Short mmCIF file of N, CA and C in Angstrom, two decimals:
data_model
loop_
_atom_site.label_atom_id
_atom_site.label_comp_id
_atom_site.label_asym_id
_atom_site.label_seq_id
_atom_site.Cartn_x
_atom_site.Cartn_y
_atom_site.Cartn_z
N MET A 98 0.57 12.22 11.07
CA MET A 98 1.65 12.50 9.76
C MET A 98 3.00 11.69 10.33
N THR A 99 3.54 10.84 10.19
CA THR A 99 5.29 10.79 10.45
C THR A 99 6.35 11.76 9.52
N ASP A 100 7.41 12.01 9.69
CA ASP A 100 8.31 12.59 8.92
C ASP A 100 9.15 11.19 8.15
N ALA A 101 9.34 10.34 8.68
CA ALA A 101 9.86 9.02 8.16
C ALA A 101 8.97 8.61 6.42
N PRO A 102 9.91 8.68 5.52
CA PRO A 102 9.04 8.07 3.87
C PRO A 102 8.92 6.74 4.49
N VAL A 103 7.33 6.48 4.05
CA VAL A 103 7.16 4.87 3.56
C VAL A 103 8.14 4.31 2.82
N THR A 104 8.08 3.09 2.99
CA THR A 104 9.29 2.09 2.38
C THR A 104 8.41 1.19 1.70
N LEU A 105 8.70 0.77 0.47
CA LEU A 105 8.31 -0.75 -0.21
C LEU A 105 8.41 -2.24 1.34
N GLU A 106 9.43 -1.96 1.91
CA GLU A 106 9.00 -2.73 2.80
C GLU A 106 7.99 -2.62 4.05
N LYS A 107 7.31 -1.25 4.52
CA LYS A 107 6.91 -0.92 5.27
C LYS A 107 5.16 -1.61 4.62
N LEU A 108 5.24 -0.88 3.56
CA LEU A 108 4.27 -1.17 2.34
C LEU A 108 3.86 -2.79 2.09
N ARG A 109 4.85 -3.50 2.02
CA ARG A 109 4.71 -4.74 2.15
C ARG A 109 4.07 -5.98 3.49
N ALA A 110 4.88 -4.82 4.32
CA ALA A 110 4.57 -5.55 5.82
C ALA A 110 3.26 -5.15 6.20
N ASP A 111 2.57 -4.01 5.77
CA ASP A 111 1.28 -3.39 6.22
C ASP A 111 0.30 -4.40 5.41
N ILE A 112 0.27 -4.54 4.12
CA ILE A 112 -0.42 -5.44 3.37
C ILE A 112 -0.41 -6.79 4.11
N ALA A 113 0.70 -7.65 4.17
CA ALA A 113 0.72 -8.73 4.99
C ALA A 113 -0.15 -9.33 5.98
N ALA A 114 0.20 -7.83 6.95
CA ALA A 114 -0.57 -7.65 8.14
C ALA A 114 -2.12 -7.88 8.50
N MET A 115 -2.26 -7.02 6.85
CA MET A 115 -3.74 -7.05 6.92
C MET A 115 -4.60 -8.22 6.59
N LEU A 116 -4.11 -9.17 5.25
CA LEU A 116 -4.11 -10.18 5.15
C LEU A 116 -3.36 -11.35 5.64
N GLU A 117 -2.71 -11.34 6.95
CA GLU A 117 -2.48 -12.50 7.67
C GLU A 117 -1.70 -13.35 7.14
N GLU A 118 -0.78 -12.68 6.25
CA GLU A 118 0.11 -13.40 5.34
C GLU A 118 1.63 -12.97 6.03
N ALA A 119 2.56 -13.75 5.29
CA ALA A 119 4.23 -13.26 5.58
C ALA A 119 4.30 -12.68 4.66
N PRO A 120 5.08 -11.31 5.15
CA PRO A 120 5.38 -10.35 3.99
C PRO A 120 6.50 -11.27 2.65
N ALA A 121 6.89 -12.14 3.10
CA ALA A 121 7.67 -12.78 1.72
C ALA A 121 6.96 -13.83 1.11
N ALA A 122 5.62 -13.70 1.62
CA ALA A 122 4.74 -14.55 0.66
C ALA A 122 4.22 -13.70 -0.33
N ILE A 123 3.95 -12.35 -0.31
CA ILE A 123 3.49 -11.02 -1.34
C ILE A 123 4.58 -10.50 -2.45
N GLY A 124 4.84 -11.11 -3.63
CA GLY A 124 5.66 -11.02 -4.58
C GLY A 124 4.97 -9.47 -4.59
N ASP A 125 6.22 -8.41 -5.61
CA ASP A 125 5.85 -7.12 -5.93
C ASP A 125 4.99 -7.26 -6.66
N ASP A 126 4.69 -8.39 -7.92
CA ASP A 126 3.64 -8.44 -8.97
C ASP A 126 2.54 -8.99 -8.92
N ASP A 127 2.45 -9.80 -7.76
CA ASP A 127 1.60 -10.58 -6.95
C ASP A 127 0.41 -9.39 -7.10
N ASN A 128 -1.18 -9.75 -7.80
CA ASN A 128 -2.15 -9.43 -7.75
C ASN A 128 -2.85 -9.11 -6.24
N LEU A 129 -2.74 -8.48 -5.49
CA LEU A 129 -3.18 -8.08 -3.83
C LEU A 129 -4.74 -8.63 -3.84
N MET A 130 -5.87 -8.36 -4.63
CA MET A 130 -6.77 -8.96 -4.76
C MET A 130 -7.07 -10.37 -4.89
N ASP A 131 -6.14 -11.13 -5.36
CA ASP A 131 -6.16 -12.52 -5.46
C ASP A 131 -5.51 -13.11 -3.97
N PHE A 132 -4.89 -12.17 -3.02
CA PHE A 132 -4.35 -12.66 -1.98
C PHE A 132 -5.65 -11.84 -0.98
N GLY A 133 -6.92 -11.53 -1.34
CA GLY A 133 -7.63 -11.23 -0.40
C GLY A 133 -7.82 -10.11 0.03
N LEU A 134 -7.56 -8.97 -0.69
CA LEU A 134 -7.74 -7.39 -0.76
C LEU A 134 -8.79 -7.14 -1.23
N ASP A 135 -9.90 -7.12 -0.24
CA ASP A 135 -11.06 -6.90 -0.44
C ASP A 135 -10.97 -5.09 -0.05
N SER A 136 -12.12 -4.54 -0.61
CA SER A 136 -12.48 -2.97 -0.46
C SER A 136 -12.30 -2.56 0.84
N MET A 137 -12.86 -3.35 1.85
CA MET A 137 -12.89 -3.16 3.38
C MET A 137 -10.82 -2.98 3.62
N ARG A 138 -10.63 -4.01 3.95
CA ARG A 138 -8.97 -4.22 3.99
C ARG A 138 -8.49 -3.13 3.60
N ALA A 139 -8.60 -2.97 1.94
CA ALA A 139 -7.92 -2.05 1.61
C ALA A 139 -8.24 -0.39 1.99
N MET A 140 -9.43 0.44 2.20
CA MET A 140 -9.67 1.06 2.91
C MET A 140 -8.99 1.05 4.38
N ASN A 141 -8.98 0.26 5.14
CA ASN A 141 -8.17 0.24 5.88
C ASN A 141 -7.07 0.73 6.08
N LEU A 142 -6.36 0.04 5.35
CA LEU A 142 -4.70 0.62 4.77
C LEU A 142 -4.66 1.96 4.31
N LEU A 143 -5.62 2.07 3.18
CA LEU A 143 -5.23 3.63 3.40
C LEU A 143 -5.66 4.65 4.09
N LEU A 144 -6.22 4.29 4.75
CA LEU A 144 -7.14 5.16 6.20
C LEU A 144 -5.49 5.18 6.99
N GLN A 145 -4.98 3.94 7.38
CA GLN A 145 -3.50 4.15 7.63
C GLN A 145 -2.28 5.00 7.43
N TRP A 146 -2.36 4.69 6.02
CA TRP A 146 -1.33 5.38 4.69
C TRP A 146 -1.12 6.65 4.93
N GLU A 147 -2.49 7.54 4.97
CA GLU A 147 -3.24 8.51 4.73
C GLU A 147 -2.79 9.18 5.95
N GLU A 148 -2.58 8.54 7.06
CA GLU A 148 -2.54 9.05 8.98
C GLU A 148 -0.87 9.31 8.84
N GLU A 149 0.10 8.10 7.72
CA GLU A 149 1.51 8.20 7.71
C GLU A 149 2.01 9.27 6.63
N GLY A 150 0.86 10.11 6.24
CA GLY A 150 1.46 10.93 5.04
C GLY A 150 1.45 10.69 3.66
N VAL A 151 0.95 9.53 3.19
CA VAL A 151 0.72 9.24 1.85
C VAL A 151 -0.54 9.08 1.23
N PRO A 152 -1.19 9.81 0.54
CA PRO A 152 -2.33 10.35 0.07
C PRO A 152 -2.65 9.40 -1.04
N LEU A 153 -2.91 8.26 -0.94
CA LEU A 153 -3.56 7.10 -1.97
C LEU A 153 -5.08 7.26 -1.68
N ASP A 154 -5.91 6.54 -2.89
CA ASP A 154 -7.03 6.17 -2.76
C ASP A 154 -7.53 5.36 -2.99
N PHE A 155 -8.76 4.33 -3.15
CA PHE A 155 -9.46 3.19 -3.57
C PHE A 155 -8.70 2.99 -5.23
N GLY A 156 -8.91 4.17 -5.41
CA GLY A 156 -8.92 4.05 -7.04
C GLY A 156 -7.33 3.82 -7.65
N ASP A 157 -6.85 4.13 -6.47
CA ASP A 157 -5.18 3.94 -6.80
C ASP A 157 -5.05 2.55 -6.59
N ILE A 158 -5.84 1.79 -5.95
CA ILE A 158 -5.60 0.68 -5.22
C ILE A 158 -6.04 -0.49 -6.61
N ALA A 159 -7.55 -0.06 -7.23
CA ALA A 159 -8.15 -0.63 -8.01
C ALA A 159 -7.45 -0.53 -9.40
N GLU A 160 -7.09 0.25 -9.82
CA GLU A 160 -6.04 0.07 -10.93
C GLU A 160 -4.42 -0.05 -11.34
N THR A 161 -3.99 -0.45 -9.85
CA THR A 161 -2.45 -1.06 -9.71
C THR A 161 -2.75 -2.00 -8.60
N PRO A 162 -3.36 -2.87 -8.82
CA PRO A 162 -3.61 -3.60 -7.40
C PRO A 162 -2.06 -4.76 -7.28
N THR A 163 -1.21 -4.04 -7.47
CA THR A 163 0.16 -4.81 -6.99
C THR A 163 0.77 -4.06 -6.09
N LEU A 164 2.08 -4.82 -5.25
CA LEU A 164 2.65 -4.15 -4.79
C LEU A 164 3.85 -3.09 -5.52
N SER A 165 4.15 -3.59 -6.04
CA SER A 165 5.16 -2.58 -7.44
C SER A 165 4.25 -1.58 -7.55
N GLY A 166 2.77 -1.39 -8.50
CA GLY A 166 2.22 -0.45 -8.62
C GLY A 166 2.09 0.41 -7.74
N LEU A 167 1.84 0.01 -6.77
CA LEU A 167 1.42 1.13 -4.97
C LEU A 167 2.56 1.61 -4.94
N TRP A 168 3.64 0.91 -4.87
CA TRP A 168 5.16 1.67 -4.84
C TRP A 168 5.51 2.55 -5.26
N ALA A 169 4.92 2.47 -6.62
CA ALA A 169 5.79 3.53 -7.51
C ALA A 169 4.39 5.04 -7.71
N LEU A 170 3.73 4.65 -7.11
CA LEU A 170 2.51 5.69 -6.67
C LEU A 170 2.92 6.42 -5.41
N VAL A 171 3.14 6.00 -4.42
CA VAL A 171 3.93 6.03 -3.26
C VAL A 171 4.69 6.79 -3.51
N GLN A 172 6.44 6.40 -4.30
CA GLN A 172 7.21 7.18 -4.50
C GLN A 172 7.03 8.58 -5.20
N ALA A 173 6.43 8.48 -6.19
CA ALA A 173 6.12 9.35 -6.97
C ALA A 173 5.28 10.74 -6.01
N ARG A 174 4.52 9.97 -5.11
CA ARG A 174 3.95 11.42 -4.43
C ARG A 174 4.61 11.65 -3.01
N GLN A 175 5.66 10.96 -2.26
CA GLN A 175 6.36 11.23 -1.38
C GLN A 175 7.25 12.05 -1.66
N GLN A 176 7.91 12.06 -3.57
CA GLN A 176 8.65 12.85 -4.00
C GLN A 176 8.26 14.32 -4.13
N GLY A 177 6.95 14.10 -4.61
CA GLY A 177 5.81 15.60 -4.85
C GLY A 177 5.92 16.45 -3.69
N ALA A 178 5.63 15.97 -2.43
CA ALA A 178 5.27 16.51 -1.47
C ALA A 178 6.60 17.11 -0.74
N SER A 179 7.76 16.72 -1.29
CA SER A 179 9.20 17.06 -0.56
C SER A 179 9.45 17.88 -1.32
N SER A 180 9.19 18.13 -2.64
CA SER A 180 9.44 19.33 -3.52
C SER A 180 9.25 20.75 -2.69
#
């Protein structure tokens, strides 16, 4: 677990790397499933983020399959963890 908060740019970069896309190609409101984020890739990202102190689960990605949706969840959970 790291002490540094996860940023929107890091989320975008992690997702882009998993999908073999340029980070700039992924817009905040693009559906990540349309980019090829399948369940196996999503689980790998979730494990990576959990190790970095961001507790998300597969339901979070299924319900909010956009970068902006995930970012809102990450922000809320990071703020809750620091309170």
